[in-house]
XYZ file of C-alpha atoms in Angstrom:
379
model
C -223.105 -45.116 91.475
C -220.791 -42.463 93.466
C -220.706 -38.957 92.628
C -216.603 -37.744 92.858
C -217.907 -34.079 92.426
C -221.534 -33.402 92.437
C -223.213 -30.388 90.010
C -223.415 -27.673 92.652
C -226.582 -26.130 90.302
C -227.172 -23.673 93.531
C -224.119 -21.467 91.942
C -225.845 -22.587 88.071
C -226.322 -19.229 85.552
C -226.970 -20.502 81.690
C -224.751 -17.529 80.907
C -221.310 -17.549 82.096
C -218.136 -14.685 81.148
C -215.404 -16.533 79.213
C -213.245 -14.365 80.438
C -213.882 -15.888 83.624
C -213.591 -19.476 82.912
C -210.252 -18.929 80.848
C -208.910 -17.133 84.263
C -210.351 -20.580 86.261
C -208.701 -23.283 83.815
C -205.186 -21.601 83.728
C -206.164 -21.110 88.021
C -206.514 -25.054 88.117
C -203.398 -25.890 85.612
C -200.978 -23.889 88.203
C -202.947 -25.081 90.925
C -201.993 -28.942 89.418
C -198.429 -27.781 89.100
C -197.878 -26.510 92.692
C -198.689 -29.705 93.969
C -196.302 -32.113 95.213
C -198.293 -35.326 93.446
C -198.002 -34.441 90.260
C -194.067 -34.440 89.839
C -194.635 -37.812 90.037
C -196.862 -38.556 87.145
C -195.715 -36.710 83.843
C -199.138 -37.285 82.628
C -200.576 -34.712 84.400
C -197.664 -32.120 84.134
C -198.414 -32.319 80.397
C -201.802 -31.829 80.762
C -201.548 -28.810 83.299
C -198.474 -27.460 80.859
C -200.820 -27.790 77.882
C -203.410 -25.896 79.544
C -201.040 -22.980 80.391
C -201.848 -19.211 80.387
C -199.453 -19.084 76.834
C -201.339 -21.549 75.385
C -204.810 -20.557 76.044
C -204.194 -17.564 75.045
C -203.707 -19.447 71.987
C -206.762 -21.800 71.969
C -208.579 -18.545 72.732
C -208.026 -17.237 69.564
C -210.009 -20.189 68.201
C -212.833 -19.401 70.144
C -215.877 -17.005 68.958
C -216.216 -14.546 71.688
C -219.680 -13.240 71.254
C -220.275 -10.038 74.055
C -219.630 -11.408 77.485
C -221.277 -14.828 77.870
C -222.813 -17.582 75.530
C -225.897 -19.817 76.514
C -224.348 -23.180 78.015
C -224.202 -26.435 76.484
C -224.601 -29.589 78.727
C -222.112 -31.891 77.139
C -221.738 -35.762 78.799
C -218.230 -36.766 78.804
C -217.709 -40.444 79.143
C -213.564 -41.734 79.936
C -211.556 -44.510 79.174
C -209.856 -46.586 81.707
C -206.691 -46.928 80.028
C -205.440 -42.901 79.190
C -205.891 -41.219 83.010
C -205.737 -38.383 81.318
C -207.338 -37.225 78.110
C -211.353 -36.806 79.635
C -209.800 -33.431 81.349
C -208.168 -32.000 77.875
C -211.879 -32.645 76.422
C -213.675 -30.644 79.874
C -211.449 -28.324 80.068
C -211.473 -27.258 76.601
C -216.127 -27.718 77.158
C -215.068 -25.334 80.147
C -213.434 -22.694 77.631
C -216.588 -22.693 75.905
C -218.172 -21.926 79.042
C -220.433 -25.427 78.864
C -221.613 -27.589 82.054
C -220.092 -30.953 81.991
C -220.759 -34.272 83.548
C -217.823 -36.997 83.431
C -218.261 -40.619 84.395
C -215.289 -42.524 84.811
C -214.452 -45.717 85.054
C -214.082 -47.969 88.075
C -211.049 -49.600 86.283
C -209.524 -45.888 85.873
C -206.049 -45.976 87.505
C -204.112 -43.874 90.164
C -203.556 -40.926 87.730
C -207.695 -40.621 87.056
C -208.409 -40.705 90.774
C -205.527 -38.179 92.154
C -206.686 -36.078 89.403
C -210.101 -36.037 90.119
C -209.191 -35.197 93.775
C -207.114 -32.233 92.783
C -209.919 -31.149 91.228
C -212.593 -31.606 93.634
C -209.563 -29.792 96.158
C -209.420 -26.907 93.031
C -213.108 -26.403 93.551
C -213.655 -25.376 97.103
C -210.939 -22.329 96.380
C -212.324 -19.231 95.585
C -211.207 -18.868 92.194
C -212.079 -22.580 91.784
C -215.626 -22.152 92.618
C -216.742 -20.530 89.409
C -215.917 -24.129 87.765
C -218.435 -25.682 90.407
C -221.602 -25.360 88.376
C -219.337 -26.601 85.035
C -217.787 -29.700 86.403
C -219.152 -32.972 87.713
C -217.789 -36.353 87.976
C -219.830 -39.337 88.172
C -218.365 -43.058 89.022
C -220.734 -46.303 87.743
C -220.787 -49.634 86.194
C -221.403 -49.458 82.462
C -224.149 -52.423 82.991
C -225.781 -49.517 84.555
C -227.271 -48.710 81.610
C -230.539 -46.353 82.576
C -228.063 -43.789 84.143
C -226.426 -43.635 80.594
C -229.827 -43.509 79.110
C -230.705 -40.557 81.901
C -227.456 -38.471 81.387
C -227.593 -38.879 77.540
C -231.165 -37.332 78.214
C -229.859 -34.408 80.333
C -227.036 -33.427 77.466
C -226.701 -31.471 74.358
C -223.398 -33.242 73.488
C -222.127 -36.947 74.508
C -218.401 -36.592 74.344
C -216.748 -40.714 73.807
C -213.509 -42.209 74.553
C -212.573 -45.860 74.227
C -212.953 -49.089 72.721
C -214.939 -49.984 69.763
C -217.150 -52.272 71.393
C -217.294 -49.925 74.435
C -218.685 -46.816 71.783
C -220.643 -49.380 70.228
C -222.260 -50.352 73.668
C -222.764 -46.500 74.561
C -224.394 -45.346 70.919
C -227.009 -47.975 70.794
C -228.306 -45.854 73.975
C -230.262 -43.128 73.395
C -229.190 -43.341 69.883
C -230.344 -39.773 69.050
C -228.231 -38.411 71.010
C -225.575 -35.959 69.677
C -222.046 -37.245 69.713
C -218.761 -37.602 68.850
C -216.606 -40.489 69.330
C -212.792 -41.780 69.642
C -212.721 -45.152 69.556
C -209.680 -47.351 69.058
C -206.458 -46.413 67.150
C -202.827 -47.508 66.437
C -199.699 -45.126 66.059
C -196.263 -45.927 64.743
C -193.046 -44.682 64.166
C -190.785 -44.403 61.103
C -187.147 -43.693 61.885
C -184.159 -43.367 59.840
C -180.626 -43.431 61.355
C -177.342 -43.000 59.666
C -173.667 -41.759 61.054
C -174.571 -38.453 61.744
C -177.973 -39.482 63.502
C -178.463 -38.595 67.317
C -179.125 -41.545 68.433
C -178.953 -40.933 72.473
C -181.812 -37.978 71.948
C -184.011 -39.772 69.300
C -183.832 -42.727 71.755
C -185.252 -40.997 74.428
C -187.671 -39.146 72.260
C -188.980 -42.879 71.622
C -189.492 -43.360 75.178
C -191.737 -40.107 75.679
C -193.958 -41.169 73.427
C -193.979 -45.238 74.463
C -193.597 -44.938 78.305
C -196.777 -42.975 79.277
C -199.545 -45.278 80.016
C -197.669 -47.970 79.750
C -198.037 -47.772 75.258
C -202.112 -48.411 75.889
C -203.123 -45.045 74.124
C -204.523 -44.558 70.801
C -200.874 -42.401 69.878
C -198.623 -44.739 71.813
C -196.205 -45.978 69.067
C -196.850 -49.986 68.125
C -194.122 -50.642 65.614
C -191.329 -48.552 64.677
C -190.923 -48.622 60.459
C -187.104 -49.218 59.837
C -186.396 -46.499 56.527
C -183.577 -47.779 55.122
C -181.267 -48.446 58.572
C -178.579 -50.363 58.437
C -178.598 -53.330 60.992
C -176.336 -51.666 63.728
C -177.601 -48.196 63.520
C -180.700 -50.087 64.835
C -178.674 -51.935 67.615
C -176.955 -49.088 68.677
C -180.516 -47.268 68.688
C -181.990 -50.508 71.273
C -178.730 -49.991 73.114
C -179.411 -46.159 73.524
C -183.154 -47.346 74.349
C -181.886 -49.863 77.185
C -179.835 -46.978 78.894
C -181.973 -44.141 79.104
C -184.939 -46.494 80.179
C -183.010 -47.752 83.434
C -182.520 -43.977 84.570
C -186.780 -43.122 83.791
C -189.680 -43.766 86.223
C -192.838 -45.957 84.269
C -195.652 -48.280 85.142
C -194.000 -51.142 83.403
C -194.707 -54.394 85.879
C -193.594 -58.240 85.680
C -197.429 -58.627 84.506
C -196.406 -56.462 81.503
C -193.967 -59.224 80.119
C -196.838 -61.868 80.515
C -198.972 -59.496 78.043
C -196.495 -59.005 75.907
C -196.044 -62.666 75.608
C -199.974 -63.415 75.455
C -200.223 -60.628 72.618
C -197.510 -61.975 70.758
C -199.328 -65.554 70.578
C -202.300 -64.175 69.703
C -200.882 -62.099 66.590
C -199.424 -65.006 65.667
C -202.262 -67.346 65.994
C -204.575 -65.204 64.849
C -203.194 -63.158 62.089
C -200.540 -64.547 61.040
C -197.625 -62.663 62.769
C -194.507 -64.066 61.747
C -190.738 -62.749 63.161
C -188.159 -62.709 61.154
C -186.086 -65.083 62.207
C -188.923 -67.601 62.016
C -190.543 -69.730 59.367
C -194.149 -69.549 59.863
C -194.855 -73.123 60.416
C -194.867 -73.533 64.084
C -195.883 -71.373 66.881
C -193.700 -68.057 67.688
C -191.183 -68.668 70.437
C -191.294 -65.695 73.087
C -187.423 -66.626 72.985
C -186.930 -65.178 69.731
C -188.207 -61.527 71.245
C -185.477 -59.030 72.079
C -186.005 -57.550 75.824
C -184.786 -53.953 76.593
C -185.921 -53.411 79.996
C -189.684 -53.773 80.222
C -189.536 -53.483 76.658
C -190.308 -56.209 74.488
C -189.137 -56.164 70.664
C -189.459 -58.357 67.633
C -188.650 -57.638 63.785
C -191.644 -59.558 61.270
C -191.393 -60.328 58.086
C -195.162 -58.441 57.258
C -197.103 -55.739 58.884
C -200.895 -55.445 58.575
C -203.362 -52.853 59.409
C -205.298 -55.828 61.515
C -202.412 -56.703 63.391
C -201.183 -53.526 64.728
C -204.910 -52.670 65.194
C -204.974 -56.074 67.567
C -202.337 -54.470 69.255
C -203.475 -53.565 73.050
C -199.648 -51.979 74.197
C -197.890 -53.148 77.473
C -194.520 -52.391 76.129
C -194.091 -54.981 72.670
C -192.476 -53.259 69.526
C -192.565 -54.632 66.545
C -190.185 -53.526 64.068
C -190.679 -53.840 59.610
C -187.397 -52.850 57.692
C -189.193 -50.669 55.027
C -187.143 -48.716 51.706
C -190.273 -46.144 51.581
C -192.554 -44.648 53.496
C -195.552 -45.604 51.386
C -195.334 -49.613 52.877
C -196.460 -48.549 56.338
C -199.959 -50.484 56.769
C -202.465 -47.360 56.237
C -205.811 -47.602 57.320
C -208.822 -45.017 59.058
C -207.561 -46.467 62.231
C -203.769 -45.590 61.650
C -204.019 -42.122 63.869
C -200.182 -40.666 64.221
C -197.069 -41.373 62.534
C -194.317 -39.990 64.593
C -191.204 -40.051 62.771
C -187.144 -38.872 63.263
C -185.640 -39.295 59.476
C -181.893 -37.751 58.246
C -183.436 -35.937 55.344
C -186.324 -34.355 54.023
C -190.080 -36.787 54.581
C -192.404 -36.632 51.967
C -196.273 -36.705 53.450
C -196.569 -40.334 52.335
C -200.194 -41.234 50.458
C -202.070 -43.261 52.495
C -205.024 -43.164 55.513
C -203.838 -41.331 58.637
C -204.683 -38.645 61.123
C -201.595 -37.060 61.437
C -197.757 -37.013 61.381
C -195.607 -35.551 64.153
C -192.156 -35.121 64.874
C -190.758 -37.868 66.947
C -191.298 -37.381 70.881
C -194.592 -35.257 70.178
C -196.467 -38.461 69.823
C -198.920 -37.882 72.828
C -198.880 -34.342 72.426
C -202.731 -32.960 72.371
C -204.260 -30.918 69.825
C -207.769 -29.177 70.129
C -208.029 -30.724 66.706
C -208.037 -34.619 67.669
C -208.311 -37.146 65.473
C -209.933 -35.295 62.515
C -212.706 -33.364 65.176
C -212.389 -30.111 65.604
C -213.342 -29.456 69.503
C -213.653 -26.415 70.346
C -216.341 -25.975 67.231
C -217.966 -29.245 68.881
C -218.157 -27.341 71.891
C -219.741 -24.137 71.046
């Protein structure tokens, strides 16, 4: 177990000024953006440009100021390993609301989590950064370790979950009274539509905003893209579009990527019943018959289930579903966005989803996240 930043409870007051904490948050998002780092990982740029003093303004609005302080909540955030990321929208937004937080992350949490966690811990010893020292503390363990769950479930008023469904599970059956909210696993797609007068070039790289970012592992990454009614070539000249814009764009793609994509592919296959297009569902898929753009692995099937896209773990394999409405994308309470570029009016198609975006605002947070309301959560 190694404390990252410890609670400095020698600076703790139960009541703290909003005011005060709004003024720290935007401190720390320019703070992020000043540094020399984080040009290099978009990740955090959107994070520290979500958190900006226009937009808090914004989330302040949602927030029900009550005199000058409230009495704090202790709220136990637990991260994934596989979005670097989205523990510090959830804490910051806690901070907002004035609350005292606890993280633990991951030992499997990548390069992102860690410089980010140092920028913070760097953020805290400023002087406006110290009023965030009694509100923010992150904690590194082994999940085995399961009596410091049990201990920091015991300490909180709120245990905040991101990950896997097994990983939740694993975490609930602790201290089960505990109150929570969860987001476990999720699959996204996108439905485009191209014609002659589409812009191909920009929804290309719109694709590639949302897909690129940790490397298609989280819950609003796009899985499949629907075909609506696209003509063959439209669809070619869309990869094409794809395959140049990617060469020119930094990403955590690897050669390891392509052996997941291959292992995944097997395994829908084998195990649900994926079948490609050009192939007759009697023998094995061929990784052959996958188109490569780049790191990017891409495959057209002849059916598209709920289960399999929920199988789907990311590392950069598409699969694409030629579809003449909207209403045969494979709903479910897992399905979480729909991103979508169309050439005419979209109808909100019937079916179970968490939301529908415009194409390239895929990993865009909301202080409303799947379905949960945070910022009530948090007061």
């Amino acid at each position: 177990m190694r404390w990252h930043i410890p609670l400095d409870n020698s600076q703790y007051d139960d009541r703290h000024s909003l005011t005060d904490t709004h003024a720290a948050v935007a401190g720390f998002t320019a703070f992020l953006l000043k540094n020399a780092d984080v040009k290099a990982h978009p990740e955090i740029v959107a994070l520290a440009f979500w958190f900006r003093q226009a937009n808090l303004v914004k989330i302040s609005e949602s927030i029900p100021f009550e005199g000058n302080g409230k009495k704090v909540k202790r709220v136990f955030h637990i991260a994934p390993a596989n979005v670097d990321t989205v523990f510090m929208y959830s804490v910051l937004l806690s901070v907002l609301c004035a609350n005292q937080n606890i993280v633990r992350v991951s030992q499997r949490s990548g390069e992102v989590t860690w410089l980010l966690v140092s920028l913070l811990r760097e953020y805290l010893q400023t002087s406006e950064g110290q009023m965030l020292a009694p509100l923010i503390s992150v904690v590194e363990y082994d999940a085995k370790h399961v009596s410091v769950t049990e201990k920091l479930s015991g300490w909180c008023d709120l245990r905040v979950l991101w990950g896997g469904d097994e990983a939740i599970s694993a975490v609930s059956s602790i201290a089960p009274n505990t109150a929570q909210i969860s987001f476990p696993d999720r699959y996204s797609v996108t439905l485009l539509q191209l014609n002659n007068n589409s812009n191909i070039k920009s929804i290309a790289e719109k694709f590639l905003t949302d897909l690129l970012p940790f490397t298609q592992q989280a819950c609003s990454s796009p899985k499949a893209i629907y075909w609506l009614n696209t003509q063959p070539e439209y669809q070619q000249l869309f990869w094409k579009a794809v395959e140049s814009r990617i060469s020119q764009l930094t990403h955590h793609f690897e050669t390891s990527h392509k052996v997941s994509q291959h292992i995944l592919l097997q395994k829908l296959s084998a195990g649900l019943g994926l079948v490609l297009i050009q192939g007759t569902g009697s023998k094995p898929v061929s990784f052959a018959q996958v188109q490569n753009v780049g790191p990017i692995a891409h495959c057209k099937v002849k059916s598209l289930t709920a289960e399999i896209l929920a199988a789907h773990d990311g590392n950069g394999l598409v699969i694409e579903k030629d579809i003449v409405s909207s209403g045969e994308i494979a709903f479910s309470s897992k399905l979480q966005t729909i991103s979508y570029a169309v050439t005419g009016e979209l109808t909100t198609p019937e079916g179970k989803f968490k939301r529908m975006v415009p194409l390239g605002k895929s990993l865009e947070f909301a202080q409303v996240w799947d379905g949960v309301d945070l910022l009530g959560e948090f007061w």
